[in-house]
Short mmCIF file of C-alpha atoms in Angstrom, two decimals:
data_model
loop_
_atom_site.label_atom_id
_atom_site.label_comp_id
_atom_site.label_asym_id
_atom_site.label_seq_id
_atom_site.Cartn_x
_atom_site.Cartn_y
_atom_site.Cartn_z
CA ALA A 1 36.29 -9.11 88.95
CA TRP A 2 35.09 -7.71 92.28
CA LEU A 3 31.65 -6.98 90.82
CA SER A 4 31.04 -10.70 90.48
CA ASP A 5 32.31 -11.65 93.97
CA GLY A 6 29.72 -13.80 95.66
CA LEU A 7 27.89 -14.49 92.39
CA ASP A 8 28.96 -17.98 91.41
CA ASP A 9 27.08 -17.98 88.11
CA VAL A 10 28.50 -14.69 86.85
CA ALA A 11 31.73 -14.68 84.86
CA GLY A 12 34.15 -11.82 85.36
CA LEU A 13 36.45 -10.24 82.81
CA THR A 14 39.25 -7.90 83.79
CA VAL A 15 40.37 -5.36 81.22
CA ARG A 16 43.63 -3.44 81.56
CA VAL A 17 44.45 -0.51 79.31
CA ALA A 18 47.89 0.91 78.69
CA PRO A 19 47.92 4.55 79.90
CA ILE A 20 48.51 5.95 76.43
CA TYR A 21 46.44 8.99 77.41
CA ARG A 22 49.07 10.12 79.95
CA VAL A 23 51.83 12.58 79.17
CA PRO A 24 55.04 10.50 79.32
CA GLY A 25 56.96 10.98 82.57
CA SER A 26 54.16 12.81 84.39
CA GLU A 27 50.70 12.42 85.88
CA ARG A 28 49.17 14.83 83.37
CA ILE A 29 46.82 13.51 80.69
CA TYR A 30 45.75 14.27 77.14
CA PRO A 31 42.00 14.91 77.71
CA GLU A 32 40.95 14.36 74.10
CA LEU A 33 42.86 11.07 73.92
CA ARG A 34 41.44 9.96 77.29
CA ASP A 35 37.90 10.63 76.08
CA LEU A 36 38.58 8.68 72.88
CA VAL A 37 39.89 5.70 74.88
CA VAL A 38 36.81 5.75 77.12
CA ALA A 39 34.45 5.98 74.13
CA ASN A 40 36.20 3.08 72.39
CA MET A 41 36.11 0.97 75.55
CA VAL A 42 32.39 1.57 75.96
CA ASP A 43 31.77 0.70 72.32
CA SER A 44 33.92 -2.44 72.58
CA ALA A 45 32.04 -3.56 75.68
CA LEU A 46 28.70 -3.14 73.94
CA GLN A 47 29.99 -5.09 70.94
CA ALA A 48 31.19 -7.86 73.26
CA VAL A 49 27.81 -8.14 74.97
CA SER A 50 26.05 -8.19 71.60
CA ALA A 51 28.39 -10.94 70.35
CA PHE A 52 27.83 -12.92 73.56
CA LEU A 53 24.06 -12.76 73.11
CA LYS A 54 24.39 -13.95 69.54
CA ALA A 55 26.77 -16.80 70.44
CA SER A 56 24.47 -17.87 73.28
CA LYS A 57 21.57 -18.20 70.85
CA LEU A 58 19.83 -15.33 72.63
CA GLU A 59 18.13 -12.56 70.71
CA PRO A 60 20.81 -10.02 69.78
CA PRO A 61 19.94 -6.32 69.44
CA ALA A 62 19.52 -4.74 66.02
CA THR A 63 22.68 -2.76 66.80
CA HIS A 64 25.11 -3.05 69.70
CA ARG A 65 24.68 0.66 70.40
CA SER A 66 21.10 0.06 71.54
CA LEU A 67 22.55 -1.70 74.62
CA GLY A 68 23.78 1.63 75.97
CA ARG A 69 22.17 3.65 78.76
CA ARG A 70 18.40 3.79 78.54
CA ALA A 71 17.86 6.74 80.89
CA TYR A 72 19.45 10.14 81.42
CA ILE A 73 21.47 10.25 84.63
CA ASP A 74 21.36 13.33 86.88
CA ALA A 75 24.67 14.65 85.55
CA VAL A 76 23.24 14.73 82.02
CA VAL A 77 20.13 16.59 83.12
CA ARG A 78 22.19 19.12 85.11
CA ALA A 79 24.52 19.78 82.18
CA ASP A 80 21.57 20.18 79.82
CA ARG A 81 19.89 22.69 82.13
CA ALA A 82 23.12 24.64 82.53
CA LEU A 83 23.66 24.88 78.77
CA ASP A 84 20.02 25.88 78.34
CA SER A 85 20.49 28.63 80.91
CA VAL A 86 23.19 30.18 78.72
CA ALA A 87 21.35 29.58 75.44
CA SER A 88 18.20 31.22 76.84
CA THR A 89 20.09 34.41 77.68
CA PHE A 90 20.15 35.61 74.08
CA ASP A 91 18.54 35.19 70.68
CA PHE A 92 21.44 35.23 68.25
CA LEU A 93 19.53 36.21 65.10
CA LEU A 94 17.60 38.99 66.83
CA ALA A 95 20.85 40.33 68.24
CA VAL A 96 22.47 40.61 64.79
CA THR A 97 19.39 41.86 62.92
CA PRO A 98 19.12 45.65 62.40
CA ILE A 99 16.23 47.40 64.12
CA ASN A 100 16.11 50.23 61.55
CA ALA A 101 15.72 48.39 58.23
CA GLU A 102 13.18 50.84 56.77
CA PRO A 103 15.11 54.04 57.69
CA ALA A 104 18.28 52.35 56.39
CA TRP A 105 16.59 51.72 53.04
CA LEU A 106 15.46 55.33 52.78
CA GLU A 107 18.97 56.53 53.64
CA PHE A 108 20.55 54.20 51.06
CA GLN A 109 18.04 55.27 48.41
CA ALA A 110 18.54 58.98 49.15
CA GLY A 111 22.29 58.53 48.74
CA GLY A 112 21.90 57.15 45.24
CA PHE A 113 22.78 53.62 46.39
CA GLU A 114 26.41 54.71 46.83
CA HIS A 115 26.80 54.96 50.62
CA VAL A 116 26.37 52.28 53.27
CA PRO A 117 23.46 53.19 55.55
CA ALA A 118 23.89 53.30 59.31
CA LEU A 119 22.56 50.09 60.85
CA LEU A 120 21.39 50.01 64.45
CA TYR A 121 21.20 46.94 66.69
CA ARG A 122 19.60 45.94 69.97
CA PRO A 123 21.88 46.54 72.96
CA LEU A 124 23.00 43.28 74.55
CA GLU A 125 21.27 42.65 77.88
CA PHE A 126 24.17 40.63 79.29
CA GLU A 127 27.96 40.63 79.55
CA VAL A 128 29.49 38.28 77.00
CA ALA A 129 32.46 37.45 79.25
CA ALA A 130 30.14 36.53 82.13
CA GLN A 131 28.10 34.20 79.91
CA LYS A 132 31.28 32.58 78.61
CA ARG A 133 32.45 31.91 82.17
CA LYS A 134 29.06 30.40 82.91
CA LEU A 135 29.19 28.35 79.70
CA TYR A 136 32.55 26.79 80.49
CA SER A 137 31.66 26.16 84.11
CA VAL A 138 29.33 23.45 82.78
CA SER A 139 31.06 20.16 83.54
CA LEU A 140 30.81 17.40 80.95
CA ASP A 141 33.21 15.06 82.76
CA HIS A 142 30.69 12.78 84.45
CA LEU A 143 27.95 12.20 81.87
CA GLU A 144 28.95 8.52 81.53
CA ASP A 145 27.74 8.56 77.94
CA PRO A 146 30.28 9.34 75.20
CA LEU A 147 27.60 10.15 72.64
CA LEU A 148 25.82 12.71 74.84
CA THR A 149 29.17 14.12 75.93
CA THR A 150 30.01 14.75 72.27
CA LEU A 151 26.63 16.38 71.55
CA PHE A 152 26.89 18.65 74.59
CA SER A 153 30.51 19.56 73.86
CA GLN A 154 29.63 20.52 70.29
CA LYS A 155 26.76 22.71 71.54
CA GLN A 156 29.05 24.32 74.11
CA GLN A 157 31.49 25.25 71.36
CA GLU A 158 28.70 26.60 69.13
CA LEU A 159 27.34 28.81 71.92
CA ASP A 160 30.88 30.06 72.56
CA LEU A 161 31.23 30.99 68.89
CA GLN A 162 27.88 32.80 68.86
CA LEU A 163 28.82 34.77 71.97
CA SER A 164 32.14 35.70 70.38
CA MET A 165 30.27 36.96 67.31
CA LEU A 166 27.95 39.11 69.42
CA ALA A 167 30.98 40.67 71.08
CA ALA A 168 32.42 41.37 67.62
CA ARG A 169 29.37 42.93 65.94
CA GLU A 170 30.27 45.49 63.28
CA THR A 171 33.96 44.51 63.29
CA PRO A 172 36.02 42.50 60.76
CA ARG A 173 36.24 39.62 63.27
CA PHE A 174 32.49 39.08 62.96
CA VAL A 175 32.85 37.91 59.35
CA GLU A 176 35.56 35.37 60.12
CA LEU A 177 33.76 34.03 63.19
CA GLY A 178 30.65 33.68 61.02
CA ARG A 179 32.67 31.76 58.47
CA ALA A 180 33.65 29.35 61.24
CA LEU A 181 30.01 29.00 62.33
CA TYR A 182 28.30 28.65 58.95
CA GLY A 183 31.17 27.70 56.65
CA SER A 184 32.32 29.19 53.38
CA VAL A 185 30.34 28.96 50.15
CA GLU A 186 31.68 25.83 48.48
CA PRO A 187 32.27 26.10 44.69
CA SER A 188 29.64 23.47 43.86
CA LEU A 189 26.98 25.39 45.83
CA ALA A 190 27.93 28.67 44.15
CA THR A 191 27.73 27.02 40.72
CA ARG A 192 24.29 25.63 41.50
CA ALA A 193 23.11 29.00 42.82
CA ARG A 194 24.35 30.87 39.75
CA ALA A 195 22.59 28.39 37.46
CA ILE A 196 19.30 28.99 39.29
CA VAL A 197 19.67 32.78 39.13
CA GLU A 198 20.37 32.58 35.39
CA LYS A 199 17.68 30.00 34.53
CA ALA A 200 14.82 30.87 36.86
CA PRO A 201 12.61 33.55 35.32
CA GLY A 202 12.74 36.90 37.07
CA ALA A 203 9.76 38.83 38.36
CA ALA A 204 7.39 40.02 35.67
CA SER A 205 7.54 43.57 37.02
CA SER A 206 9.77 45.44 39.38
CA ALA A 207 6.77 47.25 40.83
CA ARG A 208 6.03 46.25 44.41
CA GLN A 209 2.54 44.77 44.35
CA LYS A 210 0.05 45.28 47.14
CA GLY A 211 -0.09 42.07 49.17
CA LEU A 212 -1.07 40.80 52.60
CA ASP A 213 -0.05 43.05 55.47
CA ALA A 214 1.26 42.04 58.89
CA ASP A 215 -2.20 41.89 60.47
CA ALA A 216 -3.54 39.50 57.82
CA ILE A 217 -0.45 37.30 58.08
CA ALA A 218 -0.63 37.24 61.88
CA ALA A 219 -4.30 36.23 61.77
CA ALA A 220 -3.56 33.36 59.38
CA ALA A 221 -0.61 32.30 61.55
CA ARG A 222 -2.78 32.17 64.66
CA ASP A 223 -5.27 29.98 62.79
CA MET A 224 -2.53 27.53 61.78
CA ILE A 225 -1.11 27.48 65.31
CA ALA A 226 -4.60 26.76 66.67
CA GLY A 227 -4.76 23.70 64.42
CA TYR A 228 -1.50 22.35 65.80
CA ARG A 229 -2.55 23.17 69.37
CA ALA A 230 -5.75 21.20 68.86
CA ALA A 231 -3.61 18.16 68.05
CA TYR A 232 -1.05 18.80 70.83
CA SER A 233 -2.07 21.03 73.74
CA ASP A 234 1.53 21.96 74.60
CA PHE A 235 2.00 23.69 71.23
CA ASP A 236 2.07 26.99 73.10
CA ALA A 237 3.20 29.35 70.35
CA SER A 238 2.45 33.05 70.16
CA VAL A 239 2.43 35.59 67.32
CA GLU A 240 3.82 39.11 67.69
CA ILE A 241 3.78 41.98 65.19
CA ARG A 242 7.01 43.93 65.54
CA GLY A 243 8.16 47.30 64.29
CA ASP A 244 11.86 46.63 64.88
CA LEU A 245 12.41 43.91 62.26
CA PRO A 246 13.08 43.96 58.51
CA ALA A 247 10.15 42.82 56.36
CA GLY A 248 9.45 39.13 56.83
CA LEU A 249 8.85 36.54 59.55
CA LEU A 250 11.20 35.20 62.20
CA VAL A 251 10.83 32.44 64.79
CA SER A 252 12.35 33.11 68.21
CA ARG A 253 11.94 30.03 70.40
CA ASN A 254 8.15 29.67 70.81
CA ARG A 255 7.28 33.02 69.22
CA LEU A 256 6.53 33.87 65.61
CA LEU A 257 7.58 37.46 64.97
CA VAL A 258 5.97 39.29 62.04
CA SER A 259 7.52 42.52 60.83
CA ARG A 260 5.10 45.43 60.56
CA ASP A 261 6.68 46.20 57.15
CA THR A 262 5.86 42.79 55.65
CA ASN A 263 4.02 42.80 52.31
CA LEU A 264 3.38 39.22 51.17
CA PRO A 265 1.84 37.99 47.90
CA PRO A 266 -1.26 35.95 48.83
CA GLU A 267 -0.02 32.90 46.93
CA ARG A 268 3.01 32.77 49.24
CA LEU A 269 1.08 32.76 52.53
CA THR A 270 0.65 29.00 53.04
CA ALA A 271 4.23 28.34 51.98
CA LEU A 272 5.69 30.88 54.38
CA LEU A 273 3.58 29.74 57.33
CA SER A 274 4.44 26.10 56.59
CA HIS A 275 8.11 27.15 56.65
CA GLU A 276 7.93 29.01 59.96
CA ILE A 277 5.20 27.15 61.86
CA GLY A 278 5.17 23.71 60.22
CA VAL A 279 8.94 23.30 60.57
CA HIS A 280 10.61 25.79 62.94
CA LEU A 281 7.91 25.96 65.64
CA LEU A 282 6.93 22.31 65.26
CA THR A 283 10.48 21.06 65.84
CA TYR A 284 10.82 23.43 68.80
CA PHE A 285 7.84 21.87 70.57
CA ASN A 286 8.68 18.31 69.50
CA GLY A 287 12.20 18.87 70.80
CA ASP A 288 10.83 20.28 74.04
CA ALA A 289 8.98 16.99 74.58
CA GLN A 290 12.19 14.93 74.41
CA GLY A 291 13.26 15.59 78.00
CA LEU A 292 16.44 17.52 77.18
CA ALA A 293 16.42 21.20 76.21
CA ILE A 294 19.20 20.65 73.67
CA PHE A 295 16.66 19.12 71.29
CA ARG A 296 14.49 22.26 71.30
CA ASN A 297 17.43 24.70 71.29
CA GLY A 298 19.06 22.71 68.52
CA LEU A 299 22.05 20.41 68.25
CA ALA A 300 25.18 22.14 66.96
CA GLY A 301 24.90 22.94 63.26
CA TYR A 302 21.17 22.20 63.09
CA GLU A 303 20.21 25.32 61.14
CA GLY A 304 21.20 24.04 57.71
CA MET A 305 18.91 21.03 57.88
CA GLN A 306 16.16 23.13 59.50
CA GLU A 307 16.18 25.63 56.67
CA GLY A 308 16.41 22.84 54.10
CA LEU A 309 13.30 21.21 55.55
CA ALA A 310 11.57 24.60 55.66
CA VAL A 311 12.33 25.27 51.99
CA LEU A 312 11.09 21.77 51.15
CA ALA A 313 7.86 22.62 52.99
CA GLU A 314 7.35 25.61 50.71
CA TYR A 315 7.67 23.30 47.70
CA LEU A 316 5.38 20.60 49.10
CA VAL A 317 2.50 23.04 49.60
CA GLY A 318 2.91 24.39 46.07
CA GLY A 319 4.38 27.74 47.03
CA MET A 320 7.86 27.57 45.53
CA THR A 321 7.73 30.34 42.95
CA ALA A 322 10.54 31.12 40.54
CA ALA A 323 11.08 34.44 42.32
CA ARG A 324 11.42 32.73 45.71
CA LEU A 325 13.93 30.12 44.53
CA ARG A 326 15.86 32.80 42.66
CA LEU A 327 16.03 34.81 45.88
CA ILE A 328 17.32 31.80 47.84
CA ALA A 329 20.02 31.28 45.20
CA ALA A 330 20.88 34.99 45.09
CA ARG A 331 21.54 34.95 48.83
CA VAL A 332 24.18 32.27 48.31
CA LEU A 333 25.99 34.44 45.77
CA ALA A 334 25.68 37.46 48.07
CA CYS A 335 27.31 35.46 50.87
CA GLN A 336 30.10 34.44 48.52
CA ALA A 337 30.68 38.05 47.45
CA MET A 338 30.72 39.27 51.05
CA LEU A 339 33.15 36.54 52.16
CA ASP A 340 35.38 37.36 49.19
CA GLY A 341 35.63 40.97 50.36
CA ALA A 342 32.96 42.80 48.32
CA THR A 343 31.46 45.87 49.98
CA PHE A 344 27.79 46.52 50.71
CA GLU A 345 27.49 48.86 47.71
CA GLU A 346 29.37 46.53 45.34
CA THR A 347 27.18 43.58 46.28
CA PHE A 348 24.06 45.70 45.78
CA ARG A 349 25.18 46.66 42.27
CA ILE A 350 25.83 43.02 41.38
CA PHE A 351 22.28 42.01 42.23
CA HIS A 352 20.54 45.11 40.96
CA LYS A 353 22.37 45.50 37.65
CA GLU A 354 23.80 42.09 36.78
CA PHE A 355 21.05 39.83 38.13
CA GLY A 356 18.14 42.20 37.55
CA LEU A 357 16.66 42.33 41.05
CA ASP A 358 14.65 45.48 41.67
CA ASP A 359 16.40 47.97 43.92
CA ARG A 360 14.42 47.15 47.08
CA SER A 361 14.78 43.38 46.66
CA ALA A 362 18.51 43.75 46.03
CA PHE A 363 18.79 45.92 49.15
CA ASN A 364 16.93 43.35 51.26
CA VAL A 365 19.26 40.55 50.11
CA VAL A 366 22.37 42.61 50.82
CA LEU A 367 21.05 43.85 54.17
CA ARG A 368 20.55 40.26 55.37
CA VAL A 369 24.04 39.24 54.30
CA PHE A 370 25.83 42.29 55.75
CA ARG A 371 23.91 42.38 59.06
CA GLY A 372 26.10 42.37 62.12
CA GLY A 373 29.12 43.11 59.98
CA GLY A 374 28.73 40.25 57.49
CA LEU A 375 26.75 37.06 58.21
CA ALA A 376 27.19 33.97 56.00
CA LYS A 377 24.01 32.28 57.27
CA ASP A 378 21.95 32.81 54.13
CA ALA A 379 23.95 30.23 52.17
CA ILE A 380 22.46 27.46 54.32
CA TYR A 381 18.97 27.60 52.75
CA LEU A 382 20.06 26.26 49.38
CA ARG A 383 22.73 24.02 50.90
CA GLY A 384 20.14 22.61 53.31
CA VAL A 385 17.49 21.82 50.71
CA VAL A 386 20.14 20.10 48.56
CA GLN A 387 20.96 17.91 51.58
CA VAL A 388 17.28 17.14 52.16
CA LEU A 389 16.68 16.25 48.51
CA ASP A 390 19.76 14.01 48.50
CA HIS A 391 18.48 12.33 51.68
CA LEU A 392 15.09 11.66 50.09
CA ARG A 393 16.66 10.46 46.84
CA GLY A 394 18.67 7.94 48.86
CA GLY A 395 15.53 6.48 50.40
CA GLY A 396 15.79 8.36 53.69
CA SER A 397 12.81 9.19 55.86
CA LEU A 398 11.89 12.67 57.07
CA THR A 399 10.43 11.39 60.36
CA PRO A 400 13.66 11.54 62.44
CA PHE A 401 14.05 15.22 61.57
CA TRP A 402 10.74 16.10 63.26
CA ILE A 403 12.02 14.80 66.64
CA GLY A 404 13.67 18.15 67.33
CA LYS A 405 16.20 20.54 65.86
CA ILE A 406 18.96 18.28 64.52
CA SER A 407 21.50 18.38 61.71
CA ALA A 408 22.23 15.87 58.97
CA ALA A 409 25.52 15.08 60.71
CA HIS A 410 23.59 13.89 63.78
CA PHE A 411 21.32 11.46 61.94
CA GLY A 412 23.29 8.46 63.23
CA ALA A 413 23.31 9.82 66.78
CA ILE A 414 19.54 10.25 66.70
CA GLN A 415 19.11 6.69 65.45
CA GLU A 416 21.24 5.39 68.33
CA LEU A 417 19.42 7.42 70.99
CA ASN A 418 16.14 6.23 69.53
CA ALA A 419 17.30 2.59 69.60
CA ARG A 420 18.23 3.03 73.26
CA GLY A 421 14.73 4.27 74.04
CA LEU A 422 15.90 7.76 75.00
CA LEU A 423 13.82 9.57 72.39
CA ARG A 424 10.09 9.74 71.93
CA ALA A 425 8.35 9.65 68.58
CA PRO A 426 7.55 13.17 67.34
CA ARG A 427 4.44 14.49 69.09
CA LEU A 428 3.44 16.12 65.81
CA GLU A 429 4.30 15.79 62.15
CA PRO A 430 3.80 18.76 59.83
CA ALA A 431 0.18 19.08 58.75
CA PHE A 432 1.24 19.79 55.19
CA LEU A 433 2.71 16.28 54.79
CA SER A 434 -0.75 14.74 54.82
CA SER A 435 -2.27 17.18 52.33
CA ASP A 436 -3.33 16.10 48.87
CA ALA A 437 -1.08 18.78 47.41
CA ALA A 438 2.04 17.47 49.14
CA ARG A 439 1.83 13.75 48.35
CA PRO A 440 2.67 13.86 44.62
CA ARG A 441 5.40 16.44 45.20
CA LEU A 442 6.97 14.36 47.96
CA LYS A 443 6.87 11.30 45.71
CA LYS A 444 8.59 13.33 43.00
CA ALA A 445 11.26 14.48 45.46
CA MET A 446 11.89 10.90 46.57
CA ALA A 447 12.39 9.89 42.95
CA GLY A 448 15.11 12.53 42.67
CA ILE A 449 14.93 16.19 41.72
CA ASP A 450 17.19 19.24 41.76
CA PRO A 451 16.17 22.45 43.52
CA ILE A 452 15.27 24.17 40.24
CA ASP A 453 12.70 21.41 39.61
CA MET A 454 10.73 22.65 42.63
CA ILE A 455 9.51 25.74 40.80
CA GLU A 456 5.75 25.68 40.27
CA THR A 457 4.91 26.26 36.61
#
């Protein structure tokens, strides 16, 4: 009641809480239980204020959670910067991606597809133990915001898991740590993936057609980036052609990396650039504009929704070919085989002989799944697009997902932060959403479709 001393018109309410968070017979506490009590007290207080406003015939908020803090306190900003300092030390995917994909293919081919090729990785430029000490020196005790405390704690744990995986590259522990990070392949996802592989028509020919090379792709990427930069001057993305990556494209923070070995069918160009630039780079820069680095680095578990949105982008621009969807589904089954104990060579034979992928395509799938020692990440593409399609079918909007790099599990948290005025509207929305090609496809997706319905006929 001391807060209201001297204020005759202000009512005071004293709340006492039984110390259920203390260890009986001592001064020690159960931290998790203490945090839960604090979070519940904050929520109860907000509900009480909301109820008071309603009973007083004053305008109540749309949700009591919008009455929470409307600015980031210094402790939040310091914790965010400290977590960003650790996250910026490494690029997880680059660190677990082989730098000798082409020589590895030639070695595997020369050995009659019977012997695992030697895979080489970038040396780590930091000590894992030192980064872990730095990570857990970040204090989350004084953020005075249970929601942000939860988001930061989840990110802290995710960074810890990624660092543990980097320390365990090329060991059996890497696989199990990856299972904890990305999850197992659930039976329903495996069933859906197998149906796509069996139903989607395979490539007309196993011959590798001459397509767009890295220089042509990089030029087109720079043109697309220029368009986004014209709409938002802080869209400061760069394009690099690299000789130390497997064929394909990869986004690393604000950089689009193009492998020198990439050979892309022309009809896939817009789809791939929409995937990498229109989703991954766009959410990086939109997240950067939110005031906290966690929204550009990504909330914990964001990758599944990111890849789901990116696959949806390929469909919306008309670039979802049967071969591409079949490849996405095949990666799920490769992850399942790897997690179930199949070897590199056994998994290759499954996709080359049973599923009919040409030898190089089968190798590329297996290489991605066995990188680092066995990475289950590639199951998230199909899982993510299923989540996105379910979200659209249920009447959900895509707009909140452009705010930054967030997961489906954080949709409610984003809505609350937005209601509290802590988030800005996305600086940019993907250019492809406003195209004539995308509108009918988006309408179709909102009416309800399965992934296999995305194939362009």
